[in-house]
PDB file of C-alpha atoms in Angstrom:
ATOM      1  CA  MET A 117      -1.878 -13.895  24.602  1.00 35.00           C
ATOM      2  CA  LEU A 118      -0.314 -17.290  23.915  1.00 34.00           C
ATOM      3  CA  TRP A 119       2.793 -17.450  21.754  1.00 30.00           C
ATOM      4  CA  TRP A 120       1.048 -19.188  18.847  1.00 30.00           C
ATOM      5  CA  GLU A 121      -1.581 -16.437  18.816  1.00 37.00           C
ATOM      6  CA  VAL A 122       1.139 -13.860  18.294  1.00 37.00           C
ATOM      7  CA  CYS A 123       2.467 -15.580  15.163  1.00 39.00           C
ATOM      8  CA  GLU A 124       0.466 -14.498  12.130  1.00 41.00           C
ATOM      9  CA  TYR A 125       1.652 -17.275   9.846  1.00 39.00           C
ATOM     10  CA  VAL A 126       2.422 -20.790  10.958  1.00 37.00           C
ATOM     11  CA  GLY A 127       2.941 -23.347   8.213  1.00 37.00           C
ATOM     12  CA  GLY A 128       1.136 -21.017   5.802  1.00 37.00           C
ATOM     13  CA  ASP A 129      -2.041 -20.786   7.901  1.00 39.00           C
ATOM     14  CA  GLU A 130      -2.830 -17.350   9.245  1.00 43.00           C
ATOM     15  CA  LYS A 131      -4.162 -16.886  12.736  1.00 47.00           C
ATOM     16  CA  ARG A 132      -6.711 -14.130  12.272  1.00 59.00           C
ATOM     17  CA  MET A 133      -6.790 -11.105  14.497  1.00 75.00           C
ATOM     18  CA  GLY A 134      -9.804  -9.056  15.465  1.00 93.00           C
ATOM     19  CA  LEU A 135     -10.126  -5.528  14.066  1.00 95.00           C
ATOM     20  CA  LYS A 136      -8.900  -3.963  17.313  1.00 95.00           C
ATOM     21  CA  GLU A 137      -5.793  -6.140  17.283  1.00 96.00           C
ATOM     22  CA  LEU A 138      -5.154  -5.308  13.643  1.00 96.00           C
ATOM     23  CA  GLU A 139      -5.513  -1.604  14.388  1.00 97.00           C
ATOM     24  CA  ASN A 140      -3.289  -1.769  17.477  1.00 96.00           C
ATOM     25  CA  LYS A 141      -0.500  -3.551  15.606  1.00 95.00           C
ATOM     26  CA  SER A 142      -0.661  -1.065  12.733  1.00 97.00           C
ATOM     27  CA  ILE A 143      -0.535   1.921  15.079  1.00 97.00           C
ATOM     28  CA  TYR A 144       2.413   0.339  16.874  1.00 95.00           C
ATOM     29  CA  ILE A 145       4.253  -0.038  13.532  1.00 95.00           C
ATOM     30  CA  LEU A 146       3.461   3.548  12.530  1.00 97.00           C
ATOM     31  CA  ARG A 147       4.758   4.940  15.818  1.00 96.00           C
ATOM     32  CA  GLU A 148       7.875   2.772  15.670  1.00 93.00           C
ATOM     33  CA  ALA A 149       8.608   4.041  12.153  1.00 95.00           C
ATOM     34  CA  TYR A 150       8.081   7.660  13.174  1.00 96.00           C
ATOM     35  CA  ALA A 151      10.413   7.211  16.152  1.00 95.00           C
ATOM     36  CA  GLU A 152      13.072   5.334  14.198  1.00 92.00           C
ATOM     37  CA  PHE A 153      13.428   7.423  11.040  1.00 94.00           C
ATOM     38  CA  ASP A 154      14.391  11.047  10.599  1.00 94.00           C
ATOM     39  CA  ASN A 155      12.367  11.892   7.496  1.00 96.00           C
ATOM     40  CA  PRO A 156       9.468   9.505   6.729  1.00 97.00           C
ATOM     41  CA  ALA A 157       6.598   9.955   4.282  1.00 98.00           C
ATOM     42  CA  VAL A 158       3.478   7.966   3.427  1.00 98.00           C
ATOM     43  CA  LEU A 159       2.327   6.977  -0.059  1.00 97.00           C
ATOM     44  CA  TRP A 160      -1.329   7.538  -0.943  1.00 98.00           C
ATOM     45  CA  SER A 161      -2.965   6.217  -4.100  1.00 95.00           C
ATOM     46  CA  THR A 162      -6.486   7.345  -2.985  1.00 96.00           C
ATOM     47  CA  GLY A 163      -7.521   3.685  -2.857  1.00 96.00           C
ATOM     48  CA  LYS A 164      -9.196   2.006   0.110  1.00 97.00           C
ATOM     49  CA  ASP A 165      -5.971   0.593   1.581  1.00 97.00           C
ATOM     50  CA  SER A 166      -3.838   3.735   1.484  1.00 97.00           C
ATOM     51  CA  THR A 167      -6.734   5.904   2.673  1.00 98.00           C
ATOM     52  CA  THR A 168      -7.162   3.496   5.587  1.00 98.00           C
ATOM     53  CA  VAL A 169      -3.447   3.906   6.359  1.00 98.00           C
ATOM     54  CA  LEU A 170      -3.921   7.694   6.406  1.00 98.00           C
ATOM     55  CA  TRP A 171      -6.800   7.187   8.838  1.00 98.00           C
ATOM     56  CA  LEU A 172      -4.575   4.992  11.021  1.00 98.00           C
ATOM     57  CA  CYS A 173      -1.876   7.687  10.915  1.00 98.00           C
ATOM     58  CA  ARG A 174      -4.401  10.213  12.154  1.00 98.00           C
ATOM     59  CA  LYS A 175      -5.313   7.866  14.997  1.00 97.00           C
ATOM     60  CA  ALA A 176      -1.669   7.159  15.817  1.00 98.00           C
ATOM     61  CA  PHE A 177      -0.752  10.853  15.980  1.00 97.00           C
ATOM     62  CA  PHE A 178      -3.841  12.355  17.581  1.00 94.00           C
ATOM     63  CA  GLY A 179      -5.710  13.629  14.551  1.00 95.00           C
ATOM     64  CA  LYS A 180      -2.808  14.834  12.430  1.00 95.00           C
ATOM     65  CA  ILE A 181      -0.364  13.214  10.015  1.00 98.00           C
ATOM     66  CA  PRO A 182       3.072  14.526  11.057  1.00 97.00           C
ATOM     67  CA  PHE A 183       4.870  13.768   7.786  1.00 98.00           C
ATOM     68  CA  PRO A 184       4.304  14.405   4.069  1.00 98.00           C
ATOM     69  CA  VAL A 185       1.833  12.425   1.981  1.00 98.00           C
ATOM     70  CA  ILE A 186       3.071  11.439  -1.495  1.00 98.00           C
ATOM     71  CA  HIS A 187       0.739  10.841  -4.421  1.00 98.00           C
ATOM     72  CA  ILE A 188       2.428   9.414  -7.518  1.00 97.00           C
ATOM     73  CA  ASP A 189       0.736  10.952 -10.542  1.00 96.00           C
ATOM     74  CA  THR A 190       1.240   9.064 -13.799  1.00 94.00           C
ATOM     75  CA  GLY A 191      -1.133  11.331 -15.702  1.00 95.00           C
ATOM     76  CA  TYR A 192      -3.327   8.290 -16.411  1.00 94.00           C
ATOM     77  CA  LYS A 193      -5.371   8.092 -13.210  1.00 95.00           C
ATOM     78  CA  PHE A 194      -9.165   8.291 -13.272  1.00 96.00           C
ATOM     79  CA  LYS A 195     -10.536  11.809 -12.863  1.00 96.00           C
ATOM     80  CA  GLN A 196     -12.501  10.559  -9.846  1.00 97.00           C
ATOM     81  CA  MET A 197      -9.193   9.686  -8.168  1.00 97.00           C
ATOM     82  CA  TYR A 198      -7.830  13.191  -8.677  1.00 97.00           C
ATOM     83  CA  GLU A 199     -11.065  14.726  -7.392  1.00 97.00           C
ATOM     84  CA  PHE A 200     -11.042  12.466  -4.331  1.00 98.00           C
ATOM     85  CA  ARG A 201      -7.350  13.232  -3.691  1.00 98.00           C
ATOM     86  CA  ASP A 202      -7.806  16.993  -3.786  1.00 98.00           C
ATOM     87  CA  ARG A 203     -10.943  16.950  -1.632  1.00 98.00           C
ATOM     88  CA  ILE A 204      -9.511  14.777   1.141  1.00 98.00           C
ATOM     89  CA  ALA A 205      -6.143  16.546   1.091  1.00 98.00           C
ATOM     90  CA  GLU A 206      -7.935  19.821   1.778  1.00 98.00           C
ATOM     91  CA  GLU A 207     -10.327  18.417   4.372  1.00 97.00           C
ATOM     92  CA  TRP A 208      -7.552  16.679   6.325  1.00 97.00           C
ATOM     93  CA  GLY A 209      -4.926  19.384   5.859  1.00 97.00           C
ATOM     94  CA  LEU A 210      -2.407  17.003   4.301  1.00 98.00           C
ATOM     95  CA  ASP A 211       1.121  18.048   3.437  1.00 98.00           C
ATOM     96  CA  LEU A 212       0.615  16.652  -0.070  1.00 98.00           C
ATOM     97  CA  ILE A 213       3.485  16.063  -2.481  1.00 98.00           C
ATOM     98  CA  ILE A 214       2.538  15.135  -6.053  1.00 98.00           C
ATOM     99  CA  ALA A 215       5.365  13.101  -7.584  1.00 97.00           C
ATOM    100  CA  ARG A 216       5.636  13.038 -11.377  1.00 96.00           C
ATOM    101  CA  ASN A 217       8.348  11.946 -13.779  1.00 95.00           C
ATOM    102  CA  GLU A 218       8.027  15.001 -15.985  1.00 95.00           C
ATOM    103  CA  GLU A 219      10.828  13.953 -18.326  1.00 95.00           C
ATOM    104  CA  ALA A 220       9.144  10.643 -19.166  1.00 94.00           C
ATOM    105  CA  MET A 221       5.715  12.252 -19.466  1.00 94.00           C
ATOM    106  CA  ASN A 222       7.055  14.943 -21.791  1.00 95.00           C
ATOM    107  CA  VAL A 223       8.307  12.326 -24.262  1.00 94.00           C
ATOM    108  CA  GLY A 224       4.995  10.467 -24.159  1.00 92.00           C
ATOM    109  CA  VAL A 225       5.816   7.392 -22.076  1.00 92.00           C
ATOM    110  CA  GLY A 226       2.578   5.526 -21.383  1.00 88.00           C
ATOM    111  CA  PRO A 227       0.767   2.170 -21.524  1.00 85.00           C
ATOM    112  CA  LYS A 228       1.518   1.884 -25.252  1.00 87.00           C
ATOM    113  CA  ASP A 229       5.149   1.221 -24.276  1.00 82.00           C
ATOM    114  CA  GLY A 230       4.171  -1.843 -22.252  1.00 84.00           C
ATOM    115  CA  LYS A 231       3.158  -2.128 -18.618  1.00 81.00           C
ATOM    116  CA  PHE A 232       6.671  -2.876 -17.360  1.00 82.00           C
ATOM    117  CA  GLU A 233       8.197   0.183 -19.040  1.00 88.00           C
ATOM    118  CA  CYS A 234       5.253   2.410 -18.137  1.00 89.00           C
ATOM    119  CA  CYS A 235       5.201   1.443 -14.445  1.00 88.00           C
ATOM    120  CA  THR A 236       8.978   1.717 -14.166  1.00 88.00           C
ATOM    121  CA  LYS A 237       9.127   5.178 -15.733  1.00 92.00           C
ATOM    122  CA  LEU A 238       5.945   6.771 -14.414  1.00 93.00           C
ATOM    123  CA  LYS A 239       5.752   5.186 -10.957  1.00 92.00           C
ATOM    124  CA  THR A 240       9.102   3.827  -9.795  1.00 89.00           C
ATOM    125  CA  GLU A 241      11.275   6.544 -11.325  1.00 92.00           C
ATOM    126  CA  ALA A 242       8.829   9.244 -10.272  1.00 94.00           C
ATOM    127  CA  LEU A 243       9.174   7.993  -6.699  1.00 93.00           C
ATOM    128  CA  MET A 244      12.969   7.820  -7.004  1.00 90.00           C
ATOM    129  CA  LYS A 245      13.073  11.461  -8.084  1.00 93.00           C
ATOM    130  CA  CYS A 246      10.792  12.435  -5.199  1.00 94.00           C
ATOM    131  CA  LEU A 247      13.000  10.666  -2.637  1.00 92.00           C
ATOM    132  CA  ASP A 248      16.121  12.223  -4.106  1.00 91.00           C
ATOM    133  CA  LYS A 249      14.591  15.694  -3.940  1.00 95.00           C
ATOM    134  CA  HIS A 250      13.189  15.465  -0.409  1.00 96.00           C
ATOM    135  CA  GLY A 251      15.622  13.021   1.209  1.00 94.00           C
ATOM    136  CA  PHE A 252      13.026  10.687   2.704  1.00 94.00           C
ATOM    137  CA  ASP A 253      14.584   7.765   4.576  1.00 93.00           C
ATOM    138  CA  ALA A 254      11.360   5.780   5.067  1.00 94.00           C
ATOM    139  CA  LEU A 255       8.208   5.260   3.034  1.00 95.00           C
ATOM    140  CA  LEU A 256       4.979   3.959   4.531  1.00 97.00           C
ATOM    141  CA  LEU A 257       3.002   1.867   2.028  1.00 95.00           C
ATOM    142  CA  ALA A 258      -0.434   0.252   2.184  1.00 95.00           C
ATOM    143  CA  ILE A 259       0.382  -3.149   0.679  1.00 90.00           C
ATOM    144  CA  ARG A 260      -1.067  -6.353   2.111  1.00 91.00           C
ATOM    145  CA  ARG A 261       0.301  -9.895   1.948  1.00 85.00           C
ATOM    146  CA  ASP A 262      -2.931 -11.295   0.534  1.00 83.00           C
ATOM    147  CA  GLU A 263      -2.948  -8.979  -2.526  1.00 77.00           C
ATOM    148  CA  HIS A 264      -0.359 -10.874  -4.533  1.00 60.00           C
ATOM    149  CA  GLY A 265       2.017 -13.806  -4.057  1.00 60.00           C
ATOM    150  CA  ILE A 266       5.070 -11.561  -4.475  1.00 66.00           C
ATOM    151  CA  ARG A 267       3.869  -9.142  -1.817  1.00 58.00           C
ATOM    152  CA  ALA A 268       3.597 -12.086   0.562  1.00 63.00           C
ATOM    153  CA  LYS A 269       7.420 -12.160   0.579  1.00 70.00           C
ATOM    154  CA  GLU A 270       7.632  -8.695   2.110  1.00 77.00           C
ATOM    155  CA  ARG A 271       8.625  -7.742   5.649  1.00 82.00           C
ATOM    156  CA  VAL A 272       7.054  -4.989   7.729  1.00 88.00           C
ATOM    157  CA  PHE A 273      10.369  -3.081   7.583  1.00 89.00           C
ATOM    158  CA  SER A 274      11.835  -3.731   4.150  1.00 85.00           C
ATOM    159  CA  PRO A 275      15.162  -2.104   3.143  1.00 83.00           C
ATOM    160  CA  ARG A 276      15.884  -0.754  -0.346  1.00 81.00           C
ATOM    161  CA  ASP A 277      19.443  -0.254  -1.567  1.00 75.00           C
ATOM    162  CA  ASP A 278      21.104   2.729  -3.227  1.00 70.00           C
ATOM    163  CA  ALA A 279      19.729   1.637  -6.619  1.00 66.00           C
ATOM    164  CA  PHE A 280      16.196   1.434  -5.151  1.00 68.00           C
ATOM    165  CA  ARG A 281      16.245  -2.364  -5.431  1.00 73.00           C
ATOM    166  CA  TRP A 282      14.472  -4.848  -3.183  1.00 68.00           C
ATOM    167  CA  ASN A 283      16.462  -7.987  -2.389  1.00 66.00           C
ATOM    168  CA  TYR A 284      13.576 -10.395  -1.846  1.00 66.00           C
ATOM    169  CA  ARG A 285      15.990 -13.270  -1.171  1.00 66.00           C
ATOM    170  CA  ASP A 286      17.710 -11.526   1.726  1.00 67.00           C
ATOM    171  CA  GLN A 287      15.184  -9.882   3.998  1.00 69.00           C
ATOM    172  CA  PRO A 288      15.542  -9.092   7.708  1.00 68.00           C
ATOM    173  CA  LEU A 289      14.157 -11.648  10.122  1.00 68.00           C
ATOM    174  CA  GLU A 290      10.915 -10.636  11.847  1.00 70.00           C
ATOM    175  CA  MET A 291       9.456 -12.740  14.653  1.00 63.00           C
ATOM    176  CA  TRP A 292       7.094 -11.961  17.527  1.00 65.00           C
ATOM    177  CA  ASP A 293       6.667  -8.336  16.423  1.00 68.00           C
ATOM    178  CA  GLN A 294      10.426  -7.695  16.637  1.00 67.00           C
ATOM    179  CA  TYR A 295      11.378  -5.562  13.632  1.00 69.00           C
ATOM    180  CA  GLN A 296      14.730  -4.478  12.210  1.00 64.00           C
ATOM    181  CA  ALA A 297      14.480  -0.875  11.076  1.00 65.00           C
ATOM    182  CA  GLN A 298      18.042  -1.120   9.826  1.00 57.00           C
ATOM    183  CA  THR A 299      20.133   1.627   8.278  1.00 48.00           C
ATOM    184  CA  LYS A 300      22.652  -0.672   6.625  1.00 47.00           C
ATOM    185  CA  GLY A 301      22.080  -3.235   3.926  1.00 44.00           C
ATOM    186  CA  GLN A 302      22.063  -6.987   4.308  1.00 45.00           C
ATOM    187  CA  SER A 303      25.585  -7.287   2.893  1.00 44.00           C
ATOM    188  CA  GLU A 304      28.766  -5.210   2.990  1.00 48.00           C
ATOM    189  CA  THR A 305      28.181  -3.853  -0.518  1.00 48.00           C
ATOM    190  CA  ASP A 306      24.455  -3.243  -0.087  1.00 52.00           C
ATOM    191  CA  VAL A 307      23.663   0.126   1.489  1.00 56.00           C
ATOM    192  CA  THR A 308      20.107   0.916   2.493  1.00 57.00           C
ATOM    193  CA  ILE A 309      19.027   4.321   1.217  1.00 80.00           C
ATOM    194  CA  HIS A 310      15.450   4.056   2.453  1.00 86.00           C
ATOM    195  CA  THR A 311      13.196   1.557   4.158  1.00 90.00           C
ATOM    196  CA  ARG A 312       9.699   0.579   3.120  1.00 91.00           C
ATOM    197  CA  VAL A 313       7.340   0.246   6.070  1.00 94.00           C
ATOM    198  CA  HIS A 314       4.127  -1.762   5.647  1.00 94.00           C
ATOM    199  CA  PRO A 315       1.726  -1.056   8.524  1.00 96.00           C
ATOM    200  CA  ILE A 316      -1.200  -3.124   7.146  1.00 96.00           C
ATOM    201  CA  LEU A 317       0.809  -6.015   5.716  1.00 93.00           C
ATOM    202  CA  HIS A 318      -1.038  -8.356   8.093  1.00 92.00           C
ATOM    203  CA  TRP A 319      -4.539  -7.242   6.986  1.00 96.00           C
ATOM    204  CA  ARG A 320      -6.814  -8.863   4.380  1.00 94.00           C
ATOM    205  CA  GLU A 321      -9.031  -7.120   1.865  1.00 94.00           C
ATOM    206  CA  LEU A 322     -12.056  -8.150   3.928  1.00 95.00           C
ATOM    207  CA  ASP A 323     -10.441  -6.717   7.074  1.00 97.00           C
ATOM    208  CA  VAL A 324     -10.018  -3.351   5.377  1.00 97.00           C
ATOM    209  CA  TRP A 325     -13.683  -3.158   4.391  1.00 97.00           C
ATOM    210  CA  GLU A 326     -14.884  -4.387   7.781  1.00 97.00           C
ATOM    211  CA  TYR A 327     -12.702  -1.725   9.408  1.00 97.00           C
ATOM    212  CA  ILE A 328     -14.095   0.969   7.099  1.00 98.00           C
ATOM    213  CA  LYS A 329     -17.578  -0.214   8.066  1.00 97.00           C
ATOM    214  CA  GLN A 330     -16.703  -0.078  11.755  1.00 96.00           C
ATOM    215  CA  GLU A 331     -15.033   3.343  11.673  1.00 96.00           C
ATOM    216  CA  ARG A 332     -17.807   4.938   9.568  1.00 94.00           C
ATOM    217  CA  ASN A 333     -15.866   8.123   8.822  1.00 95.00           C
ATOM    218  CA  ILE A 334     -13.106   6.782   6.553  1.00 98.00           C
ATOM    219  CA  PRO A 335     -13.748   8.371   3.142  1.00 97.00           C
ATOM    220  CA  VAL A 336     -14.234   5.917   0.278  1.00 97.00           C
ATOM    221  CA  ASN A 337     -13.751   6.654  -3.400  1.00 96.00           C
ATOM    222  CA  PRO A 338     -17.202   6.196  -5.027  1.00 96.00           C
ATOM    223  CA  MET A 339     -15.623   4.078  -7.776  1.00 96.00           C
ATOM    224  CA  TYR A 340     -15.701   1.146  -5.330  1.00 97.00           C
ATOM    225  CA  PHE A 341     -19.518   1.084  -5.377  1.00 98.00           C
ATOM    226  CA  ALA A 342     -21.503  -0.617  -8.134  1.00 97.00           C
ATOM    227  CA  ASN A 343     -22.999   1.347 -10.988  1.00 96.00           C
ATOM    228  CA  ALA A 344     -24.984  -0.496 -13.690  1.00 96.00           C
ATOM    229  CA  GLY A 345     -23.729  -3.864 -12.458  1.00 96.00           C
ATOM    230  CA  LYS A 346     -20.036  -2.930 -12.379  1.00 96.00           C
ATOM    231  CA  ARG A 347     -17.636  -1.628  -9.728  1.00 95.00           C
ATOM    232  CA  TYR A 348     -13.907  -1.202  -9.259  1.00 95.00           C
ATOM    233  CA  ARG A 349     -12.339  -3.475  -6.697  1.00 93.00           C
ATOM    234  CA  SER A 350      -8.756  -2.246  -7.127  1.00 90.00           C
ATOM    235  CA  LEU A 351      -7.840   1.232  -8.406  1.00 92.00           C
ATOM    236  CA  GLY A 352      -4.966   1.990 -10.756  1.00 90.00           C
ATOM    237  CA  CYS A 353      -4.323   3.876 -13.966  1.00 92.00           C
ATOM    238  CA  GLU A 354      -7.367   4.157 -16.229  1.00 93.00           C
ATOM    239  CA  PRO A 355      -5.949   2.290 -19.284  1.00 91.00           C
ATOM    240  CA  CYS A 356      -4.887  -0.649 -17.085  1.00 88.00           C
ATOM    241  CA  THR A 357      -7.866  -1.028 -14.747  1.00 91.00           C
ATOM    242  CA  SER A 358     -11.252  -2.582 -15.476  1.00 91.00           C
ATOM    243  CA  PRO A 359     -14.367  -2.913 -13.306  1.00 94.00           C
ATOM    244  CA  ILE A 360     -15.683  -6.243 -12.108  1.00 93.00           C
ATOM    245  CA  ASP A 361     -19.243  -7.548 -12.244  1.00 94.00           C
ATOM    246  CA  SER A 362     -20.919  -6.527  -9.009  1.00 95.00           C
ATOM    247  CA  ASN A 363     -24.150  -5.153  -7.580  1.00 96.00           C
ATOM    248  CA  ALA A 364     -22.568  -4.056  -4.278  1.00 97.00           C
ATOM    249  CA  LYS A 365     -23.622  -0.429  -3.762  1.00 97.00           C
ATOM    250  CA  THR A 366     -22.872  -0.064  -0.058  1.00 97.00           C
ATOM    251  CA  ILE A 367     -20.050  -0.978   2.304  1.00 98.00           C
ATOM    252  CA  ASP A 368     -22.261  -3.660   3.865  1.00 97.00           C
ATOM    253  CA  GLU A 369     -22.882  -5.183   0.446  1.00 97.00           C
ATOM    254  CA  ILE A 370     -19.166  -5.125  -0.409  1.00 97.00           C
ATOM    255  CA  VAL A 371     -18.386  -6.949   2.852  1.00 97.00           C
ATOM    256  CA  GLU A 372     -20.985  -9.621   2.070  1.00 96.00           C
ATOM    257  CA  GLU A 373     -19.709  -9.965  -1.497  1.00 96.00           C
ATOM    258  CA  LEU A 374     -16.134 -10.510  -0.296  1.00 94.00           C
ATOM    259  CA  ARG A 375     -17.211 -13.251   2.096  1.00 93.00           C
ATOM    260  CA  THR A 376     -18.180 -15.490  -0.827  1.00 91.00           C
ATOM    261  CA  THR A 377     -16.313 -14.280  -3.916  1.00 87.00           C
ATOM    262  CA  LYS A 378     -13.806 -16.524  -5.699  1.00 83.00           C
ATOM    263  CA  VAL A 379     -12.547 -13.686  -7.901  1.00 82.00           C
ATOM    264  CA  ALA A 380      -9.045 -12.340  -7.206  1.00 78.00           C
ATOM    265  CA  GLU A 381      -8.894  -8.768  -5.906  1.00 81.00           C
ATOM    266  CA  ARG A 382      -6.585  -7.537  -8.675  1.00 67.00           C
ATOM    267  CA  SER A 383      -8.346  -9.404 -11.492  1.00 65.00           C
ATOM    268  CA  GLY A 384      -9.370  -6.062 -12.971  1.00 59.00           C
ATOM    269  CA  ARG A 385      -5.758  -4.877 -13.286  1.00 57.00           C
ATOM    270  CA  ALA A 386      -3.611  -5.305 -16.423  1.00 56.00           C
ATOM    271  CA  GLN A 387      -2.868  -9.011 -16.427  1.00 46.00           C
ATOM    272  CA  ASP A 388       0.592  -8.886 -17.995  1.00 47.00           C
ATOM    273  CA  LYS A 389       1.726  -6.712 -15.088  1.00 47.00           C
ATOM    274  CA  GLU A 390       0.060  -8.992 -12.537  1.00 47.00           C
ATOM    275  CA  LYS A 391       1.855 -12.169 -13.655  1.00 55.00           C
ATOM    276  CA  THR A 392       4.156 -13.386 -10.906  1.00 54.00           C
ATOM    277  CA  PHE A 393       7.428 -12.965 -12.801  1.00 50.00           C
ATOM    278  CA  MET A 394       6.516  -9.494 -14.024  1.00 60.00           C
ATOM    279  CA  MET A 395       5.401  -8.333 -10.581  1.00 57.00           C
ATOM    280  CA  GLN A 396       8.592  -9.669  -9.019  1.00 55.00           C
ATOM    281  CA  LYS A 397      10.717  -7.803 -11.590  1.00 54.00           C
ATOM    282  CA  LEU A 398       8.783  -4.585 -10.935  1.00 53.00           C
ATOM    283  CA  ARG A 399       9.007  -4.866  -7.160  1.00 52.00           C
ATOM    284  CA  ALA A 400      12.685  -5.785  -7.271  1.00 51.00           C
ATOM    285  CA  LEU A 401      13.243  -2.468  -9.059  1.00 52.00           C
ATOM    286  CA  GLY A 402      11.295  -0.526  -6.448  1.00 48.00           C
ATOM    287  CA  TYR A 403       7.679  -0.687  -7.676  1.00 51.00           C
ATOM    288  CA  MET A 404       5.021  -0.271  -4.972  1.00 53.00           C
TER     289      MET A 404
END
């Protein structure tokens, strides 16, 4: 492979990989993370991306996932997501941890308090409590660069400090698949408590669906398929997620739809949360 084929982004233009190359790189990242960290875990939302990461974990570790799987439960997810979670967790024998911020839920924190407050309390703080309880030093997440402009700033190995914060202005250098799975922060006063690992950061939405089509056995939440001219393209909490107009009822039809659509993937998510400044504030505080 020539050196310019190895670089994913050159001057903002991405050199696309084939599905096998995408898979190989992701498995390499997963195995590196497992070898580097003492106590990793993987986050699972039940969406297409995180379920694909679970599938890649199973491939990387010969049919089993050798670390816990964390599902952050806000209490506002669709019932179909809970049903899908419980079914797949049983079928795959997952070591499932359900993370909840019980204190915030008991006092009624929810979307009525605003998306920033709700996401911080019910997602970020729930995850903080889970890490504190179990002592995880690495979290595997299924984010992709093409999802949102702020996520494009991420690194494959992304350190978080002792306050859970992400310093997006001071990230470790990553070139030619050389990653820094560091245990210290970027400055003398910044101590890394855990590292976020992003094994499909280099994938696109279309890649994920083409891979699901190729693999055939990756389970897909039925909410992704059209019903009465609507389907969900991105899954989140029920009050903050809306379906898009679509007639795609099969994986093949979703793939064809994505080849021509001009609609943003997260257009069905709560728009105040998706604004660039808001997303950057959330992610800087530790949001997924």
